[in-house]
Coordinates of C-alpha atoms in Angstrom, one line a residue:
Chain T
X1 CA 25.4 -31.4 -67.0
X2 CA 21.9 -32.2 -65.7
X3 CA 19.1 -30.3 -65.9
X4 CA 17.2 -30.0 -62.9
X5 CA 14.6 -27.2 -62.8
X6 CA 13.3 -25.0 -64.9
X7 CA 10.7 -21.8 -63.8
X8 CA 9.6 -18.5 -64.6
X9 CA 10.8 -16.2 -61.8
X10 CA 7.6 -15.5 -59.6
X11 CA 6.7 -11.9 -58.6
X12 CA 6.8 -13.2 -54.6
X13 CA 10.6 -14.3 -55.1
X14 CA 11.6 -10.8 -55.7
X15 CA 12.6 -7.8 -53.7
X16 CA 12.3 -4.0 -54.0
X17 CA 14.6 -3.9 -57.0
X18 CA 12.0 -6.4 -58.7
X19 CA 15.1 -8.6 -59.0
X20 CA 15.2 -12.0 -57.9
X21 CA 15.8 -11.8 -54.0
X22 CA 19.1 -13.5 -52.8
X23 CA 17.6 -16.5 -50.9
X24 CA 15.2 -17.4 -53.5
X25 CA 18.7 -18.3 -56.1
X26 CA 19.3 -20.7 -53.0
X27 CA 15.5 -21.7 -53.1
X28 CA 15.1 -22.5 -57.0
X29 CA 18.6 -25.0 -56.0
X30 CA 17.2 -26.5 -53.1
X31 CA 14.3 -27.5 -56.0
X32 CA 17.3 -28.6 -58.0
X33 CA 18.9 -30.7 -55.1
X34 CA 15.0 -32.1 -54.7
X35 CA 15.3 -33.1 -58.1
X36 CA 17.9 -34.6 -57.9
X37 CA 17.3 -36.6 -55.1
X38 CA 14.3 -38.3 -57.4
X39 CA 17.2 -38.8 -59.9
X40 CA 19.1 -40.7 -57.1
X41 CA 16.0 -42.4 -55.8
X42 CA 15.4 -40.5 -53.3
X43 CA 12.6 -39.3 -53.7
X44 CA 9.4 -39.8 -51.0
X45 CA 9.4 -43.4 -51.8
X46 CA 12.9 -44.1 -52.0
X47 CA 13.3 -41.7 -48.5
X48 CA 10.4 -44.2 -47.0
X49 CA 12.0 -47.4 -48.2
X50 CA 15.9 -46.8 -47.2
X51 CA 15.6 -44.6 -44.1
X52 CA 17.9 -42.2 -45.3
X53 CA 17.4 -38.4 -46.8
X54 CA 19.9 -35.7 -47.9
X55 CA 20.7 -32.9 -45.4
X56 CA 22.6 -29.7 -46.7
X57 CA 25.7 -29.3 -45.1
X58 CA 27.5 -26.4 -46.8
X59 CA 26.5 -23.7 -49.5
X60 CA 29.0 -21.1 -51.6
X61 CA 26.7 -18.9 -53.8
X62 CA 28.1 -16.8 -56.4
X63 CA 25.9 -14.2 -57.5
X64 CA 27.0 -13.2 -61.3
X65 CA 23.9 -11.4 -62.8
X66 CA 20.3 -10.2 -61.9
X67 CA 17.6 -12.4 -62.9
X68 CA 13.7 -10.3 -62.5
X69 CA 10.2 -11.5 -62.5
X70 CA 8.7 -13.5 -65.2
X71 CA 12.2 -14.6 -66.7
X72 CA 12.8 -18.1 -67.2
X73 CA 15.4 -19.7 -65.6
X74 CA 17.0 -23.2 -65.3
X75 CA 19.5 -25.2 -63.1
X76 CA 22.1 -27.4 -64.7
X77 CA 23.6 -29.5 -62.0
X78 CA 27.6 -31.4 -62.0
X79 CA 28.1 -34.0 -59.6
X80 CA 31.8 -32.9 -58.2
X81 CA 32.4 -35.9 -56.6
X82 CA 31.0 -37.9 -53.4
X83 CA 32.2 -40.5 -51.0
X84 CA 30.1 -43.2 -49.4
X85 CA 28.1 -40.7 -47.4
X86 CA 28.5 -37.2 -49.0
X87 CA 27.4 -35.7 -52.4
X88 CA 29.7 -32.6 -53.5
X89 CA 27.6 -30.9 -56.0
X90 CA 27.5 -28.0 -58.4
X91 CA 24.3 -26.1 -59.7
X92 CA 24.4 -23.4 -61.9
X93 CA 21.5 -21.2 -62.7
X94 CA 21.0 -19.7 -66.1
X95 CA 19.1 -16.9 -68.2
X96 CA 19.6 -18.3 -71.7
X97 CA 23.0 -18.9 -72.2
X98 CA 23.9 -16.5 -69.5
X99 CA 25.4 -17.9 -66.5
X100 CA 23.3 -16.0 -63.4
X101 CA 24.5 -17.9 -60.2
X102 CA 26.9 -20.5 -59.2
X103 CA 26.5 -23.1 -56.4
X104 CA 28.2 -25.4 -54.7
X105 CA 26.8 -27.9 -51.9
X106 CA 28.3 -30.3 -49.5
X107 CA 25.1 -32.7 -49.1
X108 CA 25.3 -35.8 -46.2
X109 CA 23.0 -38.8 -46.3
X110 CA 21.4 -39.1 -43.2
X111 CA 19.4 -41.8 -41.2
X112 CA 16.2 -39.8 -40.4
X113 CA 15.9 -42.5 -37.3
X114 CA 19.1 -41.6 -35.9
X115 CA 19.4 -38.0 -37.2
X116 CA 23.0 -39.0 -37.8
X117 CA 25.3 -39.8 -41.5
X118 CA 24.5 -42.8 -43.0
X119 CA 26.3 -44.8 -45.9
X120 CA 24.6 -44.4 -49.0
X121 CA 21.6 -47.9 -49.3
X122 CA 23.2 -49.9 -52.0
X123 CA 20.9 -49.2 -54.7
X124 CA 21.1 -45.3 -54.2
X125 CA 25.2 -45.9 -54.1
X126 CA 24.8 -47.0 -57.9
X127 CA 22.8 -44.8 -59.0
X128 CA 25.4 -42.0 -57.7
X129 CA 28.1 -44.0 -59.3
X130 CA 26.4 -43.7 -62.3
X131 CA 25.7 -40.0 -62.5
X132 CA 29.7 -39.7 -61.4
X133 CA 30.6 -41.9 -64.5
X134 CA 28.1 -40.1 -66.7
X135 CA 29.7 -36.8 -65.8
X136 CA 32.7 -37.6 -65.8
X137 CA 34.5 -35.6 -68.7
X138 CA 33.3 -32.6 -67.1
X139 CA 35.9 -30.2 -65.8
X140 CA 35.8 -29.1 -62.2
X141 CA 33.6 -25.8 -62.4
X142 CA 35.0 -22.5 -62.0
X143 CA 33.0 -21.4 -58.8
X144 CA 34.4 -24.1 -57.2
X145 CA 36.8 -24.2 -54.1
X146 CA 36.2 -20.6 -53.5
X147 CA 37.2 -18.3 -50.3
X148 CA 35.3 -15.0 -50.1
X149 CA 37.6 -12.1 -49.0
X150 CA 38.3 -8.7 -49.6
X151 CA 41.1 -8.0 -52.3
X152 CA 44.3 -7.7 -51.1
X153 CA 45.2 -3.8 -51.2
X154 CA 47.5 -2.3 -53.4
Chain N
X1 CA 27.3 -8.6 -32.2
X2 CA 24.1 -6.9 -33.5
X3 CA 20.9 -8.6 -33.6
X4 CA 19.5 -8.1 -36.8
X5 CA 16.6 -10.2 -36.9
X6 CA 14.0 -12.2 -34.8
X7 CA 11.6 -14.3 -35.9
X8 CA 9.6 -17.5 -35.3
X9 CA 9.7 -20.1 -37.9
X10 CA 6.6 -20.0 -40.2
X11 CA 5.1 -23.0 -41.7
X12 CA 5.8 -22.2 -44.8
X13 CA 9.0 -22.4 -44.7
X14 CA 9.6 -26.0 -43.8
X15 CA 10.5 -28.8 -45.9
X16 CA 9.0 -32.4 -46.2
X17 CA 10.6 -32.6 -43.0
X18 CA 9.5 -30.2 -40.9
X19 CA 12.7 -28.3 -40.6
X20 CA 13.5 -25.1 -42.1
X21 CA 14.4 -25.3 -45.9
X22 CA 17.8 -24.8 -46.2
X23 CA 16.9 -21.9 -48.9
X24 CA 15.0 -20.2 -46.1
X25 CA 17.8 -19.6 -43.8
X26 CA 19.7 -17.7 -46.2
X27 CA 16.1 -16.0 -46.4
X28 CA 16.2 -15.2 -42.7
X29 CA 19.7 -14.0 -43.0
X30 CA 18.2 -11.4 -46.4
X31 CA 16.2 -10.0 -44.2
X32 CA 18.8 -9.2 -41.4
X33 CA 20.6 -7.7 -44.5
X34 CA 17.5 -5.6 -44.5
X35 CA 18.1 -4.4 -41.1
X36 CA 21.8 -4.2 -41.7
X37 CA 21.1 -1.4 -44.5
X38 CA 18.7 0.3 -42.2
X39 CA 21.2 0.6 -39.6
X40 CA 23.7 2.1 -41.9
X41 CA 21.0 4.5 -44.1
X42 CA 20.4 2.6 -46.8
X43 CA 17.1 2.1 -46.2
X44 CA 13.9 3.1 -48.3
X45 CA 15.0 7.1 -48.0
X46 CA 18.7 6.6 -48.1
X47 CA 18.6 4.6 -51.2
X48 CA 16.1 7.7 -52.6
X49 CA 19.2 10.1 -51.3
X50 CA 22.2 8.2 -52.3
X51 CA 21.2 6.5 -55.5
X52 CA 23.1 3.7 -54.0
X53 CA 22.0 0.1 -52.5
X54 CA 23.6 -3.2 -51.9
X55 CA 24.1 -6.4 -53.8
X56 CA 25.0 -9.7 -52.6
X57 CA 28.1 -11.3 -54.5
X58 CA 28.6 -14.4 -52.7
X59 CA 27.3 -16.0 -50.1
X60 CA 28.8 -18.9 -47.6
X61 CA 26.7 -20.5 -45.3
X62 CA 27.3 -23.7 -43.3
X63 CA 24.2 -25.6 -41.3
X64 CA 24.9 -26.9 -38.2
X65 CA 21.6 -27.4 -36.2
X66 CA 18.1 -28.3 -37.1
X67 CA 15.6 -25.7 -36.8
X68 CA 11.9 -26.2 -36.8
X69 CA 8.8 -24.8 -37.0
X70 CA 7.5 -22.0 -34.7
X71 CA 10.8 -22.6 -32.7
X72 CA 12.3 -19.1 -32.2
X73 CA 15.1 -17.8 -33.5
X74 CA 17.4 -15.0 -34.0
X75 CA 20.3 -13.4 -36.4
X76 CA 23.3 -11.6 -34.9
X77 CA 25.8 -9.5 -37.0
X78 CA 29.4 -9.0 -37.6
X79 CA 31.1 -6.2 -39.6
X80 CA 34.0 -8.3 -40.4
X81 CA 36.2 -6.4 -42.7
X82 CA 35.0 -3.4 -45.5
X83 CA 36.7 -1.1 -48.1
X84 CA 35.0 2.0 -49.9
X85 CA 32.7 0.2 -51.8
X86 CA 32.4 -3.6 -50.0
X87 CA 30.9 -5.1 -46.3
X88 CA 32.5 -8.1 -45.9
X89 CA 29.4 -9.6 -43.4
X90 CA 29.0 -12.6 -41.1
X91 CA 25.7 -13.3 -39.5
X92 CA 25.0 -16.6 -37.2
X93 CA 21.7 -17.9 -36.4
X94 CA 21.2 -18.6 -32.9
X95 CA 17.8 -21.0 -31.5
X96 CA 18.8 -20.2 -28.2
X97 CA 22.2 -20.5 -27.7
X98 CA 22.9 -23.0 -30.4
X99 CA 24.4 -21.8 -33.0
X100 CA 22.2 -23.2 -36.0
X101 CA 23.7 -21.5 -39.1
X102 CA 26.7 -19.6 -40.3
X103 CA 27.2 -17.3 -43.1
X104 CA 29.8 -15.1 -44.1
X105 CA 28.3 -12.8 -47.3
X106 CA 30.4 -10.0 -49.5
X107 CA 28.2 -7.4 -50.0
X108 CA 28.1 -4.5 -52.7
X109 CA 27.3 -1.0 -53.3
X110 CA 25.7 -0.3 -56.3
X111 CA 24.9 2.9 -58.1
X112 CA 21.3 1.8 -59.2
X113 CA 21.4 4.0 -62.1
X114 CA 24.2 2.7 -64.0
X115 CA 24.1 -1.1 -62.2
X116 CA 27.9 -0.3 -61.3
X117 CA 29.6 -0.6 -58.0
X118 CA 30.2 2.7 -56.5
X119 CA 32.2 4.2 -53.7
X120 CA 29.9 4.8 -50.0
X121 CA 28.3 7.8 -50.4
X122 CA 29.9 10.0 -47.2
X123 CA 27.1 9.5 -44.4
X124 CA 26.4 5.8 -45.0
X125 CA 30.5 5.6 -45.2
X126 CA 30.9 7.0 -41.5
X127 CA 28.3 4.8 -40.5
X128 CA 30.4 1.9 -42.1
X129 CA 33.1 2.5 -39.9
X130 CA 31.6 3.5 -36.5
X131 CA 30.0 -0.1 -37.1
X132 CA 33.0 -1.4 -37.8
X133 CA 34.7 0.7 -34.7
X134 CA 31.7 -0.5 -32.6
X135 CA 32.7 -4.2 -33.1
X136 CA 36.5 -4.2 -33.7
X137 CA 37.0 -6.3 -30.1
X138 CA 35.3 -9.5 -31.9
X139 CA 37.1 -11.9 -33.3
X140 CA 36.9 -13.1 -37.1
X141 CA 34.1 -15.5 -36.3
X142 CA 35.0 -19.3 -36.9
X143 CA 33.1 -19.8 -39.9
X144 CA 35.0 -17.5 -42.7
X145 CA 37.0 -18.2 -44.7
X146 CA 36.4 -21.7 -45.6
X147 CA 36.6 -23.8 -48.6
X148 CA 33.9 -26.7 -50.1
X149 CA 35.4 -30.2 -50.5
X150 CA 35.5 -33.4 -49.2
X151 CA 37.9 -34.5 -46.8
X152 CA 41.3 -35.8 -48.2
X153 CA 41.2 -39.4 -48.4
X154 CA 42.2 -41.8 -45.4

């Protein structure tokens, strides 16, 4: 996997419990997605040259342990797979070896004239291809393909 | 529904393109949680009584319209489904009447002295289910239950 960011957890992401606040997992993987958009070549120059940036389509957050101020925490990131338009993504936030939060993202490349999906520009097409290649003998993650529901009672 | 929360969006929470950050709905939908626990006594003094406050487990959220600064806009919530110890949630962002984001959240109750989940303590439990009660005409919304993936393949 990729790693995308890396931080110490600041004191205005957290909440009463001094943990962490929900939304500010999602924030520290919308730095990731940035991140990775530079990796694609998206970034500001790469958004002014093609036209096109990433818009978030879908989010599933799983929230495994408490991360609280001052830790340091980083996002590894699996490229699940993609088609000509969409980027199916993974990001998974960790303390240390531990495993804090999982993520996964439907992204859509959009024409920011139009406001509407957009075939990946060629040159950002390879560089997907690439990172799909590269991460290839990775498994599908676990916290993937998930539907949240109450057990079934007994 | 309940409205939860009402806010205009703040500058701050924009992205490089003017538009809400998609970390900052789930934000806006934190705070409604906020409200939510009010609502049912877990706020400041319940959780001093009980001992007891929610986690987040997992979150889904889907975006469907742009939002953008200092545009108004409000959260509605929907008691979907609960058992002793979990609030299976669902709140929808409305500019107007568009919906602009949906998220369906499993929320749950934790003993904040052992970090364990724990069964409703009585009060905020007969809360739970006049809530529930209060909304058991509504349908389950639209957006629960889904999965992440890319559509099958033409």
């Amino acid at each position: 996997m990729l790693e995308t960011y890396r931080t110490s957890v600041l004191p205005e992401w957290t909440d009463y419990n001094g943990h962490l606040r929900d939304a500010h997992y999602l924030l520290l993987f919308s730095f990731a997605t940035d991140a990775l958009m530079d990796r694609l070549g998206l970034d500001a120059a790469g958004r002014a040259r093609t036209g096109h940036t990433l818009y978030t389509l879908e989010v599933h957050l799983n929230y495994l342990a408490e991360v609280k101020v001052s830790e340091t925490v980083c996002v590894m990131t699996q490229l699940v797979a993609h088609d000509r338009k969409r980027l199916h993504v993974y990001h998974a936030l960790y303390r240390g070896e531990t495993l804090a939060t999982a993520s996964e993202q439907m992204l859509m490349n959009i024409d920011t004239a139009t406001g509407r999906s957009a075939v990946f520009d060629e040159a950002i097409g390879k560089k997907v291809e690439a990172l799909m290649e590269a991460q290839s003998d990775l498994e599908t993650p676990a916290y993937c393909g998930r539907v949240i529901g109450l057990p079934a009672r007994r």
